[in-house]
Tab-separated table of C-alpha atoms in Angstrom:
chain	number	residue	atom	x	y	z
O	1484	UNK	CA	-57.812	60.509	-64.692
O	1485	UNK	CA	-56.448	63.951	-65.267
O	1486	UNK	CA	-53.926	64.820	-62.899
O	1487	UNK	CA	-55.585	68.240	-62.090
O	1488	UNK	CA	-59.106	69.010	-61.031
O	1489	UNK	CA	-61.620	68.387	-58.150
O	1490	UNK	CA	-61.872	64.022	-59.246
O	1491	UNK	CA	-57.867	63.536	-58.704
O	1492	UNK	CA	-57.798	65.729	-56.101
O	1493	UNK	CA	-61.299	63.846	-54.246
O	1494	UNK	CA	-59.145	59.891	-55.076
O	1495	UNK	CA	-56.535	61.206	-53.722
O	1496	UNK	CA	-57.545	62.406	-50.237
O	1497	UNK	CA	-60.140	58.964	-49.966
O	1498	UNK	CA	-57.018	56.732	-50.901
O	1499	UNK	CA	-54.913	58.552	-48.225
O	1500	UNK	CA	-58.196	58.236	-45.647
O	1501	UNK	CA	-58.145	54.573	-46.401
O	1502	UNK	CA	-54.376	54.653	-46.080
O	1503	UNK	CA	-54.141	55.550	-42.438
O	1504	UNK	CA	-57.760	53.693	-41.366
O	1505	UNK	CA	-57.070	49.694	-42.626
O	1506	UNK	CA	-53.949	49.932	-40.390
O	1507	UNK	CA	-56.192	50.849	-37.539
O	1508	UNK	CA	-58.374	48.324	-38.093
O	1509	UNK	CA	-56.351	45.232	-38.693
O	1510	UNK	CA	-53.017	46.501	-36.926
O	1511	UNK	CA	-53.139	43.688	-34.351
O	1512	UNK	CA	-55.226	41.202	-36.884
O	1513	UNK	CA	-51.919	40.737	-38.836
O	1514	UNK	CA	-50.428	37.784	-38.803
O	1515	UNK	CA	-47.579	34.933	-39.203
O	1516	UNK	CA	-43.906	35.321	-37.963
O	1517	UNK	CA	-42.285	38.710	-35.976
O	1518	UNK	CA	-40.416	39.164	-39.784
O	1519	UNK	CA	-43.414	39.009	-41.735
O	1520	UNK	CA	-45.880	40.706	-39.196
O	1521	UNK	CA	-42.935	43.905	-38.832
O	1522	UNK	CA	-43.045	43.970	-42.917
O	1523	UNK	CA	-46.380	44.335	-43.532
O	1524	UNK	CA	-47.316	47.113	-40.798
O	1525	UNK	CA	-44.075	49.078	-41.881
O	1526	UNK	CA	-45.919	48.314	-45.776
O	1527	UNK	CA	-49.159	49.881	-44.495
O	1528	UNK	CA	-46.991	52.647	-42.508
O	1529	UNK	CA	-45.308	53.544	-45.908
O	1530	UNK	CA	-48.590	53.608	-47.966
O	1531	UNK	CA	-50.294	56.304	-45.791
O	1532	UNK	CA	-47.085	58.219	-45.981
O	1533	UNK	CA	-47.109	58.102	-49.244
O	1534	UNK	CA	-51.068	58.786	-49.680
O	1535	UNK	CA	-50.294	61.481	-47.418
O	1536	UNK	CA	-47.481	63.433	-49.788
O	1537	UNK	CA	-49.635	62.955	-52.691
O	1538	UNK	CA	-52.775	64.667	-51.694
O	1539	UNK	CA	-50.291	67.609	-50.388
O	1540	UNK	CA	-48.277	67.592	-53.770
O	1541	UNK	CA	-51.954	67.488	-55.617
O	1542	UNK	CA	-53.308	70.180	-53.461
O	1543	UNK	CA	-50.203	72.295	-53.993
O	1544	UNK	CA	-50.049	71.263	-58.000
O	1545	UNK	CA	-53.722	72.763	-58.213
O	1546	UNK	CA	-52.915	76.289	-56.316
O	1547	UNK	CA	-49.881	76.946	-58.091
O	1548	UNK	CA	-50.598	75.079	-61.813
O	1549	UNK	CA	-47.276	73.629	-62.130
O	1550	UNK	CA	-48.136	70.507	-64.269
O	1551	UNK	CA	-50.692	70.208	-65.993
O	1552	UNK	CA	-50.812	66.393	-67.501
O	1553	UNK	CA	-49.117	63.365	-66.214
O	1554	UNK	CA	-46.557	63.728	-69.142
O	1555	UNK	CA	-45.330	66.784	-67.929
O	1556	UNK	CA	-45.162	65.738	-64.325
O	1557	UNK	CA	-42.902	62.951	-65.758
O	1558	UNK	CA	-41.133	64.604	-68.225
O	1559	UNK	CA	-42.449	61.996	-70.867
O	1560	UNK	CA	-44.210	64.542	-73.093
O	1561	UNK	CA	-42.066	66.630	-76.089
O	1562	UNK	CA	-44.271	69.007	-78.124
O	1563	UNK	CA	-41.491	70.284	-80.682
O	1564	UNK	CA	-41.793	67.876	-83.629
O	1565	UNK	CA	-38.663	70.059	-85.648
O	1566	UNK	CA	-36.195	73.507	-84.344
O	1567	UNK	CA	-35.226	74.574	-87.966
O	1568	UNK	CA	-32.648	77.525	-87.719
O	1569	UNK	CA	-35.412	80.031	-88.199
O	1570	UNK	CA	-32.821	82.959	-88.617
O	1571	UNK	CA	-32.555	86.249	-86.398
O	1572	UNK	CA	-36.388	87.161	-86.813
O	1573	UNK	CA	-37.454	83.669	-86.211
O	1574	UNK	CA	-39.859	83.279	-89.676
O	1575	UNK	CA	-37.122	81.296	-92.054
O	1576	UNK	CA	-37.437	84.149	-94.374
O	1577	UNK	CA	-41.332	83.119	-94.818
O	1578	UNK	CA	-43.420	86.590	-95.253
O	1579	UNK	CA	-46.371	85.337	-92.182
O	1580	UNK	CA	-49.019	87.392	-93.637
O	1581	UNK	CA	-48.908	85.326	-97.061
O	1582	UNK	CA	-48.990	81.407	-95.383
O	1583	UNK	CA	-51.946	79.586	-95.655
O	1584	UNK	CA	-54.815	80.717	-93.449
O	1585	UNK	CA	-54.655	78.285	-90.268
O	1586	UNK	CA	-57.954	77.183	-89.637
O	1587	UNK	CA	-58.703	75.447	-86.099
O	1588	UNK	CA	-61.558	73.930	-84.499
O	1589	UNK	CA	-62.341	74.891	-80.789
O	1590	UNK	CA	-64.048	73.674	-78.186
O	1591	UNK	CA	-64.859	74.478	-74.499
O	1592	UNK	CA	-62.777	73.635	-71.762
O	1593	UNK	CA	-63.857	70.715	-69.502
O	1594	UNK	CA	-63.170	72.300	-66.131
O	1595	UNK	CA	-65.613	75.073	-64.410
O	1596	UNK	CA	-62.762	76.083	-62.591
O	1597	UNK	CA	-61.109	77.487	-65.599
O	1598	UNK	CA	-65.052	79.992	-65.649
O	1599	UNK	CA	-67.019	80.111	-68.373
O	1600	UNK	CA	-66.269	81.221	-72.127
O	1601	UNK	CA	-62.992	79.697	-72.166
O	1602	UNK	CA	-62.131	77.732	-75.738
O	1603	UNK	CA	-58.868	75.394	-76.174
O	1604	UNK	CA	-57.888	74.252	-79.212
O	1605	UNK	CA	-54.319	71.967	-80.449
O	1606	UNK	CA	-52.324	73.994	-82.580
O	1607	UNK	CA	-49.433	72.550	-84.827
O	1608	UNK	CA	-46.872	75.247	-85.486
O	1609	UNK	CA	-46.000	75.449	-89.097
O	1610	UNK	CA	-43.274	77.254	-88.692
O	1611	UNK	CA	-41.823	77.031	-85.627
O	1612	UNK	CA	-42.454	73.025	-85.678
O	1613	UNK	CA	-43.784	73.007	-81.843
O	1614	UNK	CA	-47.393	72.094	-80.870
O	1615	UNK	CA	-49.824	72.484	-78.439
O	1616	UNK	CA	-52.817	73.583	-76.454
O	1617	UNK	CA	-54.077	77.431	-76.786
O	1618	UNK	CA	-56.994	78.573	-74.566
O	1619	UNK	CA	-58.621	81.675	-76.362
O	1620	UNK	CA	-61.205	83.970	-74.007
O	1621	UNK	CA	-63.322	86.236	-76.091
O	1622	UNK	CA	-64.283	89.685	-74.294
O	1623	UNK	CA	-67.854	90.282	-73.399
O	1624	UNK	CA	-68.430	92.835	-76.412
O	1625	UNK	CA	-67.319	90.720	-78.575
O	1626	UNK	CA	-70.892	89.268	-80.094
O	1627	UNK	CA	-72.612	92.392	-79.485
O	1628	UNK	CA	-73.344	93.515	-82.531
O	1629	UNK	CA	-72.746	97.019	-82.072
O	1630	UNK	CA	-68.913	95.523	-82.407
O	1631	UNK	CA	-69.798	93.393	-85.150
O	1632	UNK	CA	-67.119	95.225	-87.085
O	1633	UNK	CA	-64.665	95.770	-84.923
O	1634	UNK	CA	-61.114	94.248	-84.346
O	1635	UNK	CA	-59.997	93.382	-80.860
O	1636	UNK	CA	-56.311	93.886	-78.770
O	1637	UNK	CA	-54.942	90.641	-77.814
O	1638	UNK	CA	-53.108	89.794	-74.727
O	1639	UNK	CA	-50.957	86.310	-74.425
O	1640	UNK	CA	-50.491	85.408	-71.085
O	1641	UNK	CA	-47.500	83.104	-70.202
O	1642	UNK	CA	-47.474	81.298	-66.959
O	1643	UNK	CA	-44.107	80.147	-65.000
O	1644	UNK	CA	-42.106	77.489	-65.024
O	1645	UNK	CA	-43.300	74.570	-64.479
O	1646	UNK	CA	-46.374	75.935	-64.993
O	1647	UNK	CA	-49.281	75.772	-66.973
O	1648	UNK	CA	-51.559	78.244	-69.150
O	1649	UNK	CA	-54.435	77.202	-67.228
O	1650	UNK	CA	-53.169	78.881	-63.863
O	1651	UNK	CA	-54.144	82.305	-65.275
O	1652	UNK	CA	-57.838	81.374	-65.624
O	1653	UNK	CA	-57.938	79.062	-62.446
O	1654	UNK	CA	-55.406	80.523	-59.496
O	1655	UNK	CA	-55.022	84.094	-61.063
O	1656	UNK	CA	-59.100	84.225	-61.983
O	1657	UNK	CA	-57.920	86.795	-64.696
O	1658	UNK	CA	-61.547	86.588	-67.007
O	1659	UNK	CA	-63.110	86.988	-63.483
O	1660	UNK	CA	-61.734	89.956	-62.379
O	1661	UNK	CA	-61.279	91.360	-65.706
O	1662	UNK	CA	-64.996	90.563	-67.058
O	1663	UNK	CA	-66.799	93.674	-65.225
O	1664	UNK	CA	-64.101	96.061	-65.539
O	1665	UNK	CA	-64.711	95.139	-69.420
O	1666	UNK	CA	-67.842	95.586	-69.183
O	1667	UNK	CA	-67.819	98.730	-67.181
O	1668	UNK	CA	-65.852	100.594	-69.825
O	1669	UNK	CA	-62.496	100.560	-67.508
O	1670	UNK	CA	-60.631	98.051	-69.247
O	1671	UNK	CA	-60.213	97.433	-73.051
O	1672	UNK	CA	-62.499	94.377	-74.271
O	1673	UNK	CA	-58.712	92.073	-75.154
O	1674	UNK	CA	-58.933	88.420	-76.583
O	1675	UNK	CA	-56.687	86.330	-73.704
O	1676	UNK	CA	-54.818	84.119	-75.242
O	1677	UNK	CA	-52.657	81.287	-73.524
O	1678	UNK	CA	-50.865	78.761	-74.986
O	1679	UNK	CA	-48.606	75.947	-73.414
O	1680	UNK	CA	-45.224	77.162	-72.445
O	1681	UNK	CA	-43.792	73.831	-71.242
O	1682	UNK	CA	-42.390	72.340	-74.881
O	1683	UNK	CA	-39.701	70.320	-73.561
O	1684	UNK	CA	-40.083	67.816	-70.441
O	1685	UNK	CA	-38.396	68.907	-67.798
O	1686	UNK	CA	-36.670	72.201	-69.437
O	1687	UNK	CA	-37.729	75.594	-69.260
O	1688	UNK	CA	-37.093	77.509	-72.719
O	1689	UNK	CA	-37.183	81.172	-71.945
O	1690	UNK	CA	-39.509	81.450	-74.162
O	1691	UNK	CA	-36.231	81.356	-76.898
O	1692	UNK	CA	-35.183	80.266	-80.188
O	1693	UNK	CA	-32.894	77.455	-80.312
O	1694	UNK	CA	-31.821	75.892	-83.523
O	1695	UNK	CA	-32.273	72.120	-82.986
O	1696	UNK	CA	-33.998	72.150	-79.663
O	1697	UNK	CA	-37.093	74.405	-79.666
O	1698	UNK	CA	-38.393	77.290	-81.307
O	1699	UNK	CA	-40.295	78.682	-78.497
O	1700	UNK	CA	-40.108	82.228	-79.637
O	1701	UNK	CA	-41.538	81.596	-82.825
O	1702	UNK	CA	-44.232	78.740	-81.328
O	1703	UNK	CA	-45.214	82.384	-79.458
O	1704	UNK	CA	-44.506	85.012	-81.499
O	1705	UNK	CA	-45.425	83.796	-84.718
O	1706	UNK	CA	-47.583	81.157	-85.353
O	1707	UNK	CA	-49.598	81.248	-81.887
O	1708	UNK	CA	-50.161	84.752	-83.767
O	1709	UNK	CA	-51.189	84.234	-86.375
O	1710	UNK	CA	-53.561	81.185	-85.496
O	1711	UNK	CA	-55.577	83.671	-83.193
O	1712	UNK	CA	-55.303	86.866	-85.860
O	1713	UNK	CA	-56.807	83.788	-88.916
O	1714	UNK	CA	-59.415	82.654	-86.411
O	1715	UNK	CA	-60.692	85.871	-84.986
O	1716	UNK	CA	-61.348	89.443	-84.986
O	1717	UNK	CA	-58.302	90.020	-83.649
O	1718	UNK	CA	-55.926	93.257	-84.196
O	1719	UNK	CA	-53.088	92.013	-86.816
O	1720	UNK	CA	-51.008	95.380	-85.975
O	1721	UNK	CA	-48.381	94.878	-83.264
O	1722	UNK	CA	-49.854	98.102	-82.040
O	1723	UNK	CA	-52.907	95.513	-81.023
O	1724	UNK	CA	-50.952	93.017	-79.230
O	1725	UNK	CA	-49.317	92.992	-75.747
O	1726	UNK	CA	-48.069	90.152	-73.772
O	1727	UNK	CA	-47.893	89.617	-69.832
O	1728	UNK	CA	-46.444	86.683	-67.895
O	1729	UNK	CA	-45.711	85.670	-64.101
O	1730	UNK	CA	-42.163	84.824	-62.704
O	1731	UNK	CA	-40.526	82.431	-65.720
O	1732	UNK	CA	-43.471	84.019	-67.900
O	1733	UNK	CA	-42.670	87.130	-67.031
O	1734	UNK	CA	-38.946	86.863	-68.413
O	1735	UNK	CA	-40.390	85.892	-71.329
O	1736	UNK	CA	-42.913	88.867	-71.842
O	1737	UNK	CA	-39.820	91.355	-71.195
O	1738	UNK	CA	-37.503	89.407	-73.787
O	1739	UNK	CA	-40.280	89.137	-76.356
O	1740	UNK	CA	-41.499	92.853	-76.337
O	1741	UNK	CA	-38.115	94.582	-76.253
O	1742	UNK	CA	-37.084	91.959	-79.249
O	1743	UNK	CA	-40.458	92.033	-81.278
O	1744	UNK	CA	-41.984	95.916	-80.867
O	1745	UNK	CA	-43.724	94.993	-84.229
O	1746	UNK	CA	-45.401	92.168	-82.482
O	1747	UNK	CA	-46.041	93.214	-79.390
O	1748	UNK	CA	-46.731	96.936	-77.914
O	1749	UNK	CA	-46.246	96.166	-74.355
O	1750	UNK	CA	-45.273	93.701	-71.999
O	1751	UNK	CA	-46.204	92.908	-68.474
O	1752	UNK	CA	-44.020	90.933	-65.828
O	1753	UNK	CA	-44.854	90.166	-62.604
O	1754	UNK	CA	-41.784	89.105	-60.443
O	1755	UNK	CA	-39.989	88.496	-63.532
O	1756	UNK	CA	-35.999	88.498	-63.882
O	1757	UNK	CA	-33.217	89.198	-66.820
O	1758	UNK	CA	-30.639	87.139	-66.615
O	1759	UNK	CA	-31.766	83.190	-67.640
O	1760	UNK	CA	-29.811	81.642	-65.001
O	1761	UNK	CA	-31.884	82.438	-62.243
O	1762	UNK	CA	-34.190	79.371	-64.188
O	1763	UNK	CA	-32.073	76.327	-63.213
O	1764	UNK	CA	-33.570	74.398	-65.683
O	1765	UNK	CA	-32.923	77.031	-68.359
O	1766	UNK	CA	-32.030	76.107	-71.788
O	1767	UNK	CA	-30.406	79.284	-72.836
O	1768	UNK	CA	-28.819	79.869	-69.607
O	1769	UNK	CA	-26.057	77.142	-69.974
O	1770	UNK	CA	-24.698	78.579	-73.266
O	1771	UNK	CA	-22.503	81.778	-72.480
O	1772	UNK	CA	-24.118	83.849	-75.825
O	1773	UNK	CA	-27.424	82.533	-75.466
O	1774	UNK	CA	-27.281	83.343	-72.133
O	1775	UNK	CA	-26.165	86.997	-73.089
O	1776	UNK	CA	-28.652	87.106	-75.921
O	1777	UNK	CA	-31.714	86.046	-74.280
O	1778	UNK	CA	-31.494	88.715	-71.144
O	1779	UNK	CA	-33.951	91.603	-71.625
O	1780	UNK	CA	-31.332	94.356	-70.106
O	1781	UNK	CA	-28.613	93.100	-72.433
O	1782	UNK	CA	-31.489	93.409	-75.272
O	1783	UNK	CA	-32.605	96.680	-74.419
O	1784	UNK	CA	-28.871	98.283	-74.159
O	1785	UNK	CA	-27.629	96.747	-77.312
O	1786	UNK	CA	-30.237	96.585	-79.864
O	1787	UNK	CA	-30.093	99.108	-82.968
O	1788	UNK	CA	-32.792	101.107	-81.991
O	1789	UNK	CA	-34.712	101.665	-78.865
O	1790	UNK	CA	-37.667	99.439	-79.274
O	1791	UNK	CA	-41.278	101.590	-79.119
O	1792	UNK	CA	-42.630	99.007	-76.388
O	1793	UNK	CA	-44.004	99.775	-73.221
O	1794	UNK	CA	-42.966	97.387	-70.467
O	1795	UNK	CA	-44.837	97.322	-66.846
O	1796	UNK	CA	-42.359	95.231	-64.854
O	1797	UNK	CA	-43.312	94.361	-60.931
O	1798	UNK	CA	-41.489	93.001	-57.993
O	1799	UNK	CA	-40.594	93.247	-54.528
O	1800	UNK	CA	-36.333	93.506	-53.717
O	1801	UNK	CA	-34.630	90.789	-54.456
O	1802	UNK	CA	-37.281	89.324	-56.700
O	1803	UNK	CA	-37.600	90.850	-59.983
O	1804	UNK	CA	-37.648	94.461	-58.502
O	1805	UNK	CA	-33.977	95.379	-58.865
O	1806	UNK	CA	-33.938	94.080	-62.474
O	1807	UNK	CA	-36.879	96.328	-63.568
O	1808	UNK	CA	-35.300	99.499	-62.182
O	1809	UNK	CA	-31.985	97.992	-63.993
O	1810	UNK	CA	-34.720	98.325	-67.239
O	1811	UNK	CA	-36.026	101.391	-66.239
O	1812	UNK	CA	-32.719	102.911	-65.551
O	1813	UNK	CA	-31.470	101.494	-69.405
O	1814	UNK	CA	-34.883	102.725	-71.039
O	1815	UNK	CA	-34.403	105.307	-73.953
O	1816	UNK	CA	-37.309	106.908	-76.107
O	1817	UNK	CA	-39.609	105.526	-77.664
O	1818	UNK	CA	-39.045	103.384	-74.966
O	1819	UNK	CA	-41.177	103.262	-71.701
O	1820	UNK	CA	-40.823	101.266	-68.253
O	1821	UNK	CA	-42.799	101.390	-65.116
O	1822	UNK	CA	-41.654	99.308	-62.244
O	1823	UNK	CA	-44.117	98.815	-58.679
O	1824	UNK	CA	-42.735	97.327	-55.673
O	1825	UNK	CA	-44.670	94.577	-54.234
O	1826	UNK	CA	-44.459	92.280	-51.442
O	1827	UNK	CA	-45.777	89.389	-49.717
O	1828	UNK	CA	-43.407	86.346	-51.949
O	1829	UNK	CA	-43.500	84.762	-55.090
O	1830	UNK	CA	-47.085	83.857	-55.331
O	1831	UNK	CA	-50.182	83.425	-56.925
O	1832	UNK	CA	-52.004	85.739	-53.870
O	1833	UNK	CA	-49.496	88.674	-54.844
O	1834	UNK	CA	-49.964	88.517	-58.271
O	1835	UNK	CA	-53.510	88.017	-58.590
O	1836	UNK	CA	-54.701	91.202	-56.512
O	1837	UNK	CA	-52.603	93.245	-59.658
O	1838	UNK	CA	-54.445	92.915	-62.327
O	1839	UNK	CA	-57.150	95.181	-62.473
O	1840	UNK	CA	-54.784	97.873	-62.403
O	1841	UNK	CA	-52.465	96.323	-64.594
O	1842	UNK	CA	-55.107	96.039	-67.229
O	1843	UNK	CA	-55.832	99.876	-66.548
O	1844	UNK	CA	-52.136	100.703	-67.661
O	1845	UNK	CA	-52.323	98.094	-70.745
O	1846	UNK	CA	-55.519	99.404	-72.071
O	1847	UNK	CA	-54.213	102.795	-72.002
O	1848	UNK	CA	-50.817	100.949	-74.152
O	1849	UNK	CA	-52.295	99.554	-77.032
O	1850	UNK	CA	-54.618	100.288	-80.290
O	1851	UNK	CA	-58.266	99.453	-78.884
O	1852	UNK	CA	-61.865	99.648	-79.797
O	1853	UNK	CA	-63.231	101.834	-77.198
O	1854	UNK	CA	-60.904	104.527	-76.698
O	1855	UNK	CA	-59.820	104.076	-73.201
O	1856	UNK	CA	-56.407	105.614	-74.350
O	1857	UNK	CA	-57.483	108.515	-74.842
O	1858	UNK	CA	-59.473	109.370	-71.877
O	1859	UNK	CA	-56.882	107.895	-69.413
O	1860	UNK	CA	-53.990	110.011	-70.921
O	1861	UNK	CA	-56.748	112.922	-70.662
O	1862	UNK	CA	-56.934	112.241	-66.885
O	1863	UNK	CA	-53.013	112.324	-66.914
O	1864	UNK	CA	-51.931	108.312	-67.783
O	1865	UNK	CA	-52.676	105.512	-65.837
O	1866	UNK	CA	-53.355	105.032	-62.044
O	1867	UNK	CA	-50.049	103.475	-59.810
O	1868	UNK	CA	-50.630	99.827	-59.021
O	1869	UNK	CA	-51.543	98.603	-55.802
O	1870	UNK	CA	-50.612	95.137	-54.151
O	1871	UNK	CA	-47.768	96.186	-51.573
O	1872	UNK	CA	-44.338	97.568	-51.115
O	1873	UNK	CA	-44.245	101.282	-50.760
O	1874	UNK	CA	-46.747	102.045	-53.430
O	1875	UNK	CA	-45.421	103.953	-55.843
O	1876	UNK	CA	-45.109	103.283	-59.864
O	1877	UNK	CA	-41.969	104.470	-61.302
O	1878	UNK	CA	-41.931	105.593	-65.116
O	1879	UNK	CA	-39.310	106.175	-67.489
O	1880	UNK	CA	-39.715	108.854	-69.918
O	1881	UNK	CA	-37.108	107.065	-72.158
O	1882	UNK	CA	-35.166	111.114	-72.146
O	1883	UNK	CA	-33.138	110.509	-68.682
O	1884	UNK	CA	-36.117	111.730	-66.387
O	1885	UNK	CA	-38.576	109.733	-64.057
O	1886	UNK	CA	-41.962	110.610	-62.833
O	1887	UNK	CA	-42.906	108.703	-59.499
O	1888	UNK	CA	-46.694	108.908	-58.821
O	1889	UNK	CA	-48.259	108.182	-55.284
């Protein structure tokens, strides 16, 4: 039985029913010695205890998708088969666009909760040598034939640690919200793409290239890319592309579009953070240089040229809000950051309420098919986001000035 869903979730509050009404019933029916009768009512004490913490640790599992199989709940499951040294721009010196088309076969998912027009598919990475699940959502437009031959923006959407992909479409209902603001012109028609995060049991892998452990950036960057751009009508241009992530997600989506502007255009993060150690079970965080490497301030200050990305970083203080205004403050042309206080915690119900308006700001970021881009920056650029704090979206013109907006 899958460990998330309404059938695990239904066993498990019947079992813990049971648990706590057999006692009742045959409390004073048990018998034999004092040793013997103490043992087994402490037994049946135990077990509804125990019935008890798993229908809270299911129930809390579902709202917050933190595992998603029973594998990664006990860190049995690897899905990195090879971590070649893959070199600073994590292809092995392989030119992407001339590897073998990847064809895959989808199929729907098997949960309603997850809405409807959501695909999955298992992806073997050729060249980063991880593998996984990817859940692909095509935008309403998409078969109408008046877009027949048009390409679509993508968006990957990364999920925390532990966490899984599915928590965008179930907890965060991001094709639900975003669906009629598609359809309504307000929001750019993107392909949502998630794939699985969670590579190595029990580890969290920023999302990084490690030689010999995981090549998560590339599992991402590359061939999670290319599988989508092979399979679809999908922009190939990192003009196209964006990527947006919550909390250990949203690390990620800073690091990869401040280190890959030609894959990505912009990156959301929602109560992200810079510096890997704030992920106990980091993989980069206990090596001093990876640890450097892999922050997206130390990125942003020290790479050649200022990356043309836009980043939308969120947060309240304390919790990814200081380290966006430590971007924002670092941000030099063609480089742009807006940070939004928030408040309310680290939490599915802060985040969730953001993303209309955060897909407002993305489609005015990236190449797209219906030219929302060009009537948003006619109305003056994009609206500040709501969702708490005092309100106000802070921009960095990347040339030492900031523009707040109420």
């Amino acid at each position: 039985m899958s460990l998330t869903g309404t059938p695990f979730f239904v066993t498990a509050i019947v079992v813990a029913a049971l648990a706590v009404l057999v006692p009742m019933l045959v409390w004073h029916k048990v018998g034999g010695p004092v040793v013997v009768r103490g043992a087994v009512r402490l037994f049946m004490v135990l077990v509804a205890q125990a019935s008890a913490v798993v229908v809270v640790f299911v129930a809390v599992n579902n709202a917050n998708g933190l595992y998603d199989t029973w594998g990664d709940l006990l860190g049995t499951d690897s899905h990195v088969a090879a971590a070649p040294n893959l070199g600073a721009d994590g292809t092995g010196g392989r030119s992407i666009a001339r590897e073998p088309r990847v064809k895959q076969a989808f199929s729907p998912v098997d949960d309603a909760n997850m809405g409807t027009g959501v695909q999955v598919t298992q992806l073997t990475g050729r060249v980063s040598g991880a593998d996984g699940e990817v859940y692909v959502w095509l935008p309403p437009q998409y078969d109408d034939p008046a877009y027949k031959d048009k390409t679509f923006p993508v968006v990957e959407l990364l999920p925390g640690y532990p966490g899984s992909a599915r928590d965008w479409f179930i907890n965060l209902d991001v094709t639900g919200q975003l669906r009629p603001l598609m359809v309504g012109g307000e929001v750019e028609p993107f392909i949502l793409v998630a794939p699985r995060t969670s590579l190595l049991p029990g580890r969290d892998t920023g999302c990084a290239n490690v030689p010999g452990v995981v090549n998560a950036d590339t599992w991402l960057s590359v061939d999670v890319r290319k599988m989508v751009t092979d399979n679809f009508r999908a922009e190939t241009g990192g003009a196209g592309w964006a990527v947006a992530g919550i909390s250990a997600g949203a690390h990620c989506s800073a690091k990869l579009a401040i280190e890959h502007p030609d894959r990505y255009r912009a990156g959301i993060s929602l109560s992200g953070y810079n510096d890997p150690a704030a992920e106990s079970d980091s993989i980069t965080a206990g090596d001093p240089v990876l640890r450097r490497e892999t922050d997206p301030l130390w990125m942003l200050t020290h790479a050649k040229h200022p990356p043309k990305t836009s980043l939308f970083l969120t947060g309240q203080p304390g919790d990814g809000y200081e380290d966006g205004l430590a971007l924002r403050r670092a941000a030099k042309a063609p480089t742009e950051v807006w940070v939004q206080k928030t408040g309310g915690g680290h939490l599915n119900v802060v985040w969730k309420p953001l993303l209309p308006e955060v897909f407002r700001w993305l489609s005015g970021q990236v190449s797209g098919v219906q030219n929302i881009k060009e009537t948003r920056d006619a109305k003056g650029g994009p609206k500040p986001v709501g969702g708490g704090g005092d309100g106000t979206a802070v921009r960095a013109t990347g040339a030492g000035g900031v523009r707040g907006e109420k």
